[in-house]
Coordinates of C-alpha atoms and ligand atoms in Angstrom, one line a residue:
M220 CA 24.6 16.4 36.0
G221 CA 21.0 17.7 35.9
E222 CA 20.9 17.7 32.1
R223 CA 21.6 13.9 32.0
L224 CA 18.6 13.4 34.2
A225 CA 16.1 14.4 31.5
P226 CA 13.3 11.9 31.3
H227 CA 14.1 8.7 29.4
R228 CA 11.7 6.1 28.1
P229 CA 12.1 2.7 29.8
G230 CA 13.8 0.2 27.6
R231 CA 15.0 2.8 25.0
D232 CA 18.6 3.1 23.8
D233 CA 19.1 6.5 25.3
L234 CA 18.2 5.2 28.7
R235 CA 20.4 2.1 28.3
A236 CA 23.3 4.3 27.3
L237 CA 23.3 5.7 30.8
F238 CA 24.2 2.2 32.2
P239 CA 27.7 1.5 30.9
V240 CA 27.8 -2.0 32.4
L241 CA 25.1 -3.1 30.0
A242 CA 27.2 -2.5 27.0
Q243 CA 29.4 -5.6 27.2
E244 CA 29.6 -9.1 25.9
V245 CA 29.5 -12.1 28.1
N246 CA 30.7 -15.4 26.6
G247 CA 30.8 -13.7 23.2
L248 CA 27.2 -12.4 23.2
P249 CA 25.6 -9.1 24.3
L250 CA 24.9 -9.2 28.0
V251 CA 21.2 -9.7 28.9
Y252 CA 21.0 -8.7 32.5
L253 CA 18.0 -10.2 34.2
D254 CA 19.1 -10.4 37.8
N255 CA 17.7 -7.1 38.9
A256 CA 15.8 -8.5 41.9
A257 CA 19.2 -9.4 43.3
T258 CA 21.0 -6.1 42.3
T259 CA 20.1 -3.5 39.7
Q260 CA 22.7 -1.6 37.7
T261 CA 23.8 2.0 38.4
P262 CA 23.4 4.8 35.9
L263 CA 26.0 7.5 35.1
P264 CA 24.1 10.3 37.0
V265 CA 24.4 8.2 40.2
L266 CA 28.1 7.5 39.6
D267 CA 28.6 11.2 38.9
A268 CA 26.9 12.2 42.1
V269 CA 29.0 9.9 44.2
R270 CA 32.2 11.0 42.4
Q271 CA 31.3 14.6 42.8
F272 CA 30.8 14.2 46.5
E273 CA 34.1 12.2 46.9
Q274 CA 36.1 14.7 44.8
H275 CA 34.8 17.9 46.3
D276 CA 32.9 17.5 49.5
R277 CA 34.2 14.5 51.3
A278 CA 34.5 15.1 55.1
N279 CA 32.9 13.8 58.2
I280 CA 29.5 15.3 58.9
H281 CA 28.1 17.1 61.9
R282 CA 31.4 17.4 63.7
G283 CA 33.2 20.1 61.9
V284 CA 33.0 23.9 61.6
H285 CA 35.0 23.8 58.5
T286 CA 33.6 24.2 55.0
L287 CA 33.9 20.7 53.7
S288 CA 32.3 19.3 56.8
Q289 CA 29.4 21.7 56.4
R290 CA 29.1 20.8 52.7
A291 CA 29.1 17.1 53.5
T292 CA 26.5 17.6 56.2
E293 CA 24.3 19.6 53.8
A294 CA 24.7 16.9 51.1
Y295 CA 23.7 14.2 53.6
D296 CA 20.7 16.1 54.9
E297 CA 19.6 16.9 51.3
A298 CA 19.8 13.2 50.4
R299 CA 17.6 12.5 53.4
R300 CA 15.0 15.0 52.2
T301 CA 15.1 13.7 48.6
L302 CA 14.5 10.2 49.8
A303 CA 11.7 11.2 52.2
R304 CA 9.9 12.9 49.3
F305 CA 10.5 9.9 47.1
I306 CA 8.7 7.6 49.5
G307 CA 5.9 10.1 50.4
A308 CA 7.1 10.6 54.0
G309 CA 5.2 13.3 55.8
A310 CA 5.7 15.4 58.9
A311 CA 5.0 12.5 61.2
H312 CA 7.7 10.3 59.6
E313 CA 11.5 9.9 60.0
L314 CA 14.0 8.4 57.6
V315 CA 17.1 6.6 58.9
F316 CA 20.0 5.6 56.6
T317 CA 21.1 2.0 56.8
S318 CA 23.4 -0.4 54.9
G319 CA 20.4 -2.1 53.3
T320 CA 17.1 -3.8 53.9
T321 CA 18.7 -6.4 56.1
E322 CA 20.1 -3.9 58.5
A323 CA 16.9 -1.8 58.5
L324 CA 14.9 -4.9 59.4
N325 CA 17.4 -5.9 62.1
L326 CA 17.3 -2.4 63.5
V327 CA 13.5 -2.8 63.9
V328 CA 13.7 -6.3 65.4
H329 CA 16.5 -5.5 67.7
G330 CA 14.9 -2.2 68.7
L331 CA 11.6 -3.8 69.7
S332 CA 13.1 -6.8 71.4
T333 CA 15.8 -5.1 73.5
A334 CA 15.3 -3.3 76.8
G335 CA 16.8 0.2 77.3
A336 CA 15.7 2.9 79.6
A337 CA 12.2 1.4 79.0
P338 CA 11.3 -2.3 78.9
A339 CA 11.5 -4.0 75.5
V340 CA 8.3 -3.6 73.4
L341 CA 8.1 -7.3 72.9
Q342 CA 7.3 -9.2 76.1
P343 CA 6.8 -12.9 76.9
G344 CA 3.5 -14.2 75.3
D345 CA 3.3 -11.4 72.8
E346 CA 2.6 -12.5 69.2
I347 CA 4.5 -11.6 66.0
I348 CA 2.9 -12.4 62.6
V349 CA 5.2 -12.6 59.7
S350 CA 3.9 -13.4 56.2
G351 CA 5.0 -16.6 54.6
L352 CA 6.2 -14.7 51.5
E353 CA 9.2 -13.2 53.2
H354 CA 12.9 -13.1 52.3
H355 CA 14.9 -14.6 55.2
A356 CA 15.8 -11.0 56.2
N357 CA 12.2 -10.5 57.3
L358 CA 11.9 -13.8 59.0
V359 CA 15.1 -14.9 60.7
P360 CA 15.5 -11.8 62.8
W361 CA 11.9 -12.3 64.1
Q362 CA 12.6 -15.9 64.9
Q363 CA 15.6 -14.8 67.0
A364 CA 13.6 -12.0 68.7
A365 CA 10.7 -14.4 69.5
R366 CA 13.2 -16.8 71.1
R367 CA 14.9 -14.0 73.1
C368 CA 11.7 -12.4 74.3
G369 CA 9.5 -15.5 74.8
A370 CA 7.2 -14.2 72.1
V371 CA 5.2 -16.4 69.8
L372 CA 6.0 -16.3 66.0
R373 CA 3.0 -17.0 63.7
I374 CA 3.3 -17.3 60.0
L375 CA 0.6 -15.9 57.7
R376 CA 0.9 -18.8 55.1
P377 CA 0.0 -18.1 51.5
D378 CA -2.6 -20.3 49.7
A379 CA -1.5 -23.0 47.2
Q380 CA -1.0 -20.3 44.5
G381 CA 1.3 -18.3 46.8
R382 CA -1.3 -15.5 47.6
L383 CA -1.9 -13.9 51.0
R384 CA -5.5 -13.6 52.1
A385 CA -7.2 -11.1 54.4
Q386 CA -9.3 -13.8 56.1
D387 CA -6.2 -15.8 57.1
L388 CA -4.7 -12.7 58.7
A389 CA -8.0 -12.0 60.5
A390 CA -7.8 -15.5 62.0
L391 CA -4.2 -14.9 63.3
L392 CA -4.7 -11.4 64.8
T393 CA -5.3 -11.4 68.5
P394 CA -5.1 -8.8 71.3
R395 CA -1.5 -10.1 71.9
T396 CA -0.4 -9.3 68.3
R397 CA 2.4 -6.7 68.6
V398 CA 3.9 -6.9 65.1
F399 CA 2.8 -7.8 61.6
A400 CA 5.6 -7.9 58.9
V401 CA 5.0 -8.3 55.2
T402 CA 6.7 -7.8 51.9
A403 CA 5.5 -5.5 49.1
C404 CA 6.6 -8.2 46.6
A405 CA 7.9 -11.7 47.2
N406 CA 11.3 -11.9 45.8
A407 CA 11.2 -15.7 45.2
T408 CA 7.9 -15.8 43.3
G409 CA 7.1 -12.3 42.2
E410 CA 3.8 -12.4 44.0
R411 CA 2.6 -8.9 44.8
P412 CA 0.4 -9.3 47.9
P413 CA -2.4 -6.8 48.8
F414 CA 0.0 -5.3 51.4
E415 CA -1.8 -2.0 51.7
A416 CA -5.0 -3.7 53.0
L417 CA -3.1 -6.2 55.1
L418 CA -1.1 -3.5 56.8
A419 CA -4.3 -1.6 57.5
Q420 CA -6.0 -4.7 58.9
A421 CA -3.1 -5.4 61.3
A422 CA -2.8 -1.7 62.3
D423 CA -6.6 -1.7 63.1
A424 CA -6.0 -4.7 65.4
G425 CA -3.3 -2.7 67.3
A426 CA -0.1 -4.2 65.8
L427 CA 3.0 -2.4 64.7
T428 CA 3.4 -2.9 61.0
V429 CA 6.5 -3.6 59.0
L430 CA 6.8 -3.4 55.2
D431 CA 9.8 -4.8 53.3
A432 CA 9.7 -2.6 50.2
A433 CA 13.0 -4.0 48.7
Q434 CA 11.4 -5.3 45.6
A435 CA 9.1 -2.4 45.0
V436 CA 10.9 0.9 45.3
A437 CA 12.8 0.8 42.0
H438 CA 9.5 0.9 40.0
S439 CA 6.4 1.3 42.1
V440 CA 5.2 4.4 43.9
I441 CA 5.2 3.6 47.6
D442 CA 3.5 6.4 49.4
L443 CA 4.3 6.0 53.1
S444 CA 1.7 8.7 54.0
S445 CA -1.1 6.7 52.7
L446 CA 0.0 3.4 54.3
A447 CA -0.8 2.1 57.7
C448 CA 2.9 1.4 58.0
D449 CA 5.1 2.0 61.1
F450 CA 8.4 0.7 59.6
M451 CA 9.4 0.4 56.0
A452 CA 12.8 -0.9 54.7
F453 CA 14.5 -0.9 51.4
S454 CA 17.9 -1.3 49.7
G455 CA 19.8 1.2 47.5
H456 CA 21.3 -1.4 45.3
K457 CA 17.9 -2.7 44.2
M458 CA 16.9 0.8 43.0
H459 CA 20.0 1.7 40.9
G460 CA 21.8 3.2 43.9
P461 CA 25.1 2.2 45.5
M462 CA 25.6 -1.1 47.2
G463 CA 25.7 -1.0 51.0
T464 CA 23.0 1.7 51.2
G465 CA 19.4 1.5 52.4
V466 CA 16.7 3.1 54.4
L467 CA 14.5 2.5 57.4
A468 CA 11.6 4.9 57.3
G469 CA 8.5 5.1 59.3
R470 CA 6.3 6.8 61.8
R471 CA 8.4 8.9 64.3
V472 CA 6.4 7.6 67.3
A473 CA 7.2 4.0 66.3
L474 CA 10.8 4.7 65.5
E475 CA 11.2 6.4 68.9
R476 CA 10.3 3.1 70.5
L477 CA 13.3 1.4 69.1
E478 CA 16.3 0.8 71.3
P479 CA 19.4 1.7 69.2
L480 CA 21.4 -1.1 67.6
R481 CA 24.7 0.9 67.5
Y482 CA 25.8 3.0 70.5
G483 CA 28.7 5.5 70.0
G484 CA 29.5 8.8 68.3
D485 CA 26.9 10.9 66.7
M486 CA 23.9 9.3 68.4
V487 CA 24.3 10.7 71.8
A488 CA 23.1 14.0 73.4
W489 CA 25.5 13.9 76.4
V490 CA 27.8 11.4 78.0
T491 CA 29.3 11.0 81.4
E492 CA 31.7 8.2 82.6
T493 CA 28.7 6.1 83.6
E494 CA 25.8 7.2 81.5
A495 CA 24.6 8.7 78.2
S496 CA 21.4 10.1 76.8
F497 CA 20.6 9.7 73.2
A498 CA 20.1 12.2 70.4
D499 CA 16.8 12.7 68.7
L500 CA 15.8 10.8 65.6
P501 CA 17.2 10.2 63.0
M502 CA 20.7 10.4 64.5
R503 CA 19.7 8.3 67.5
L504 CA 19.6 5.3 65.2
E505 CA 22.6 6.2 63.1
G506 CA 25.5 5.7 65.5
G507 CA 29.0 6.1 63.9
T508 CA 30.1 7.7 60.6
P509 CA 27.5 7.1 58.0
N510 CA 28.0 6.2 54.3
V511 CA 27.6 9.8 53.2
A512 CA 28.7 9.2 49.6
G513 CA 26.3 6.3 49.5
A514 CA 23.4 8.4 50.8
V515 CA 24.2 11.0 48.1
G516 CA 24.2 8.3 45.4
L517 CA 21.0 6.8 46.7
A518 CA 19.3 10.1 46.5
A519 CA 20.5 10.6 43.0
A520 CA 19.1 7.1 42.2
A521 CA 15.7 8.1 43.6
S522 CA 15.8 11.3 41.4
F523 CA 16.8 9.2 38.4
V524 CA 13.9 6.8 38.9
D525 CA 11.5 9.7 39.4
R526 CA 12.7 11.4 36.2
T527 CA 12.1 8.2 34.3
G528 CA 8.7 8.0 36.0
R529 CA 7.6 5.2 38.2
E530 CA 4.3 4.7 36.5
R531 CA 6.0 4.4 33.1
I532 CA 8.6 2.0 34.6
D533 CA 5.9 -0.1 36.2
A534 CA 3.9 -0.3 33.0
H535 CA 7.0 -1.3 31.1
L536 CA 8.0 -4.0 33.6
S537 CA 4.6 -5.5 33.8
D538 CA 4.6 -5.8 30.0
L539 CA 8.0 -7.5 30.1
R540 CA 6.9 -9.8 32.9
R541 CA 3.6 -10.8 31.2
H542 CA 5.5 -11.6 27.9
A543 CA 8.1 -13.6 29.8
A544 CA 5.5 -15.5 31.9
E545 CA 3.4 -16.4 28.9
G546 CA 6.4 -17.4 26.8
L547 CA 7.9 -19.5 29.6
A548 CA 4.6 -21.2 30.5
A549 CA 4.3 -22.3 26.8
L550 CA 7.6 -24.2 27.0
P551 CA 7.4 -28.0 27.7
G552 CA 7.5 -28.9 31.4
V553 CA 7.8 -25.2 32.6
T554 CA 5.6 -23.9 35.5
V555 CA 5.6 -20.2 36.2
L556 CA 5.0 -19.3 39.9
S557 CA 2.4 -16.6 40.6
P558 CA 1.5 -16.4 36.9
D559 CA -1.3 -13.9 37.4
T560 CA 0.0 -11.6 40.1
G561 CA -0.4 -7.8 39.9
L562 CA 2.4 -5.4 39.0
T563 CA 5.7 -7.0 39.5
A564 CA 9.1 -7.3 37.8
I565 CA 9.9 -10.9 38.8
V566 CA 9.2 -14.1 37.0
S567 CA 10.2 -17.3 38.8
F568 CA 9.8 -20.7 37.2
V569 CA 10.6 -24.4 37.6
V570 CA 11.0 -27.1 35.0
D571 CA 10.0 -30.8 35.5
G572 CA 13.1 -32.9 35.9
V573 CA 15.6 -30.1 35.3
H574 CA 17.6 -28.4 38.0
P575 CA 17.5 -24.6 37.8
H576 CA 21.2 -24.3 38.2
D577 CA 21.7 -26.2 34.9
I578 CA 19.4 -23.7 33.2
G579 CA 21.2 -20.8 34.7
T580 CA 24.6 -22.2 33.6
L581 CA 23.4 -22.7 30.0
L582 CA 21.9 -19.3 29.9
D583 CA 25.1 -17.7 31.2
E584 CA 26.9 -19.4 28.2
Q585 CA 24.5 -17.3 26.1
G586 CA 25.3 -14.1 27.9
I587 CA 22.0 -14.1 29.9
A588 CA 22.2 -13.4 33.6
L589 CA 19.4 -14.8 35.8
R590 CA 19.4 -16.2 39.3
T591 CA 18.7 -19.7 40.5
G592 CA 18.2 -21.2 43.9
F593 CA 15.9 -20.6 46.9
H594 CA 16.4 -16.8 46.7
C595 CA 16.7 -16.6 50.5
A596 CA 13.1 -17.7 50.8
Q597 CA 13.3 -21.4 51.5
P598 CA 10.2 -21.8 53.7
L599 CA 8.0 -20.2 51.0
L600 CA 9.2 -22.4 48.2
E601 CA 8.9 -25.5 50.4
H602 CA 5.4 -24.5 51.5
L603 CA 4.5 -24.2 47.8
G604 CA 5.9 -27.7 47.2
R605 CA 8.8 -26.3 45.1
G606 CA 12.5 -26.6 45.4
P607 CA 14.9 -24.0 44.0
T608 CA 13.6 -22.0 41.0
A609 CA 15.1 -20.0 38.1
R610 CA 14.2 -16.3 38.4
A611 CA 14.4 -13.6 35.8
S612 CA 13.8 -10.1 37.0
F613 CA 13.5 -6.9 35.0
A614 CA 14.5 -3.3 35.4
M615 CA 13.8 -0.1 33.5
Y616 CA 16.5 -0.7 30.9
N617 CA 15.4 -4.2 29.9
T618 CA 13.7 -4.6 26.5
Y619 CA 11.2 -6.8 24.8
A620 CA 14.0 -8.2 22.6
E621 CA 15.8 -9.3 25.8
V622 CA 12.8 -11.2 26.9
E623 CA 12.8 -12.9 23.5
R624 CA 16.5 -13.8 24.1
L625 CA 15.5 -15.2 27.5
L626 CA 12.7 -17.4 26.0
A627 CA 14.9 -18.6 23.2
G628 CA 17.7 -19.3 25.7
V629 CA 15.5 -21.3 28.0
A630 CA 14.0 -23.2 25.0
H631 CA 17.6 -24.1 23.9
A632 CA 18.6 -25.1 27.5
L633 CA 15.6 -27.4 27.8
K634 CA 16.5 -29.1 24.5
V635 CA 19.9 -29.8 25.9
L636 CA 18.7 -30.9 29.4
Q637 CA 15.3 -32.6 28.9
Ligands
PMP1350 N1 13.9 -8.4 51.3 C1 13.7 -8.7 50.0 C2 12.3 -8.9 49.5 C3 14.8 -8.9 49.1 O1 14.5 -9.3 47.9 C4 16.1 -8.8 49.6 C5 17.3 -9.0 48.7 N2 17.2 -10.1 47.9 C6 16.3 -8.4 51.0 C7 15.2 -8.2 51.8 C8 17.6 -8.2 51.5 O2 18.2 -7.1 51.0 P1 19.7 -6.7 51.3 O3 20.5 -7.9 51.0 O4 19.9 -5.6 50.3 O5 19.8 -6.3 52.7

């Protein structure tokens, strides 16, 4: 397996050959897969790692003295260590496996808004600030928590270009601010906010800080140790790992304040008929049998991304994004959202008088997969005065030639639709 993980250049054929799903035709034409912000594809080394675990080591973890259980436990622990290194977690951090970003964020929100042995962290009158760039997964749980706890939810709205500004955050922070939550990249627009500075600003004001890294981990180096970040969430399927995997990582002292979401086996220290005490982190937040094969696959995905090189991938993706954004903006009636943002792999656009679903359908007829709609970020698009958009998003295997096919495909669709 290791030999297959030799470095590959983004966009080159030898790298693409490791993603068998790409080598197919859709509607009679070679597939151009540009829906990576929704889900990335999985390379052979990740599939191999999952298969290897399932074929040789599958057993429940932590509970057995037998050899397979020990191997499974070691594989799971090793996956945790690999991912911790991947995100720059240090001695003061912990990493919890989840089913994805949504579960990770819900774990945080539930954990801060629920009383256990100690009162809930969020109390009536407390304030939560959520950026206006967020996916619904980093907004709706906070809405619910605010309602449950009598806390106040404030939105850090972006400017008319969809950018977040430090002075607007300064105006919202108060001594009652308990939480600030922001994304590393807006999935609906591709905007890359200055999240490092915003997190530091909120932490300085005494808030717990939450980073949604779902749209960054597949290509950008996210170094937890250099961020003022208490909680960070991401999904495996957006970084070439298995679906139904993800991570909540963060500062141990912050994670210890979370009331668990799932009570049951594996997360307890002792249990009587009437009471229980909980295990230490990370197991305290991982009640029940985890997705061990998924964790193994996710770690293999992190290794794969690292062998390809995140700086190289980032440079490749921003080239593709720039070419796509410029080419789309030159087409009649097309407006690209966040045209000048920093490193990002997402280009979202609207066309005067044309519904994005119609563009998406005509592109699919040409074998090109992109996503249309609100991208689970309806408040943001409405704030920007936009409705649904068409969104192309790139991964390490996409090529310049595929961007050309996208541009030609959209031009053709517009001729039909305009
Ligand atoms: N946050 C962002 C920024 C996302 O793009 C997504 C997925 N589109 C999510 C959260 C939710 O991720 P998942 O569905 O994997 O839980």
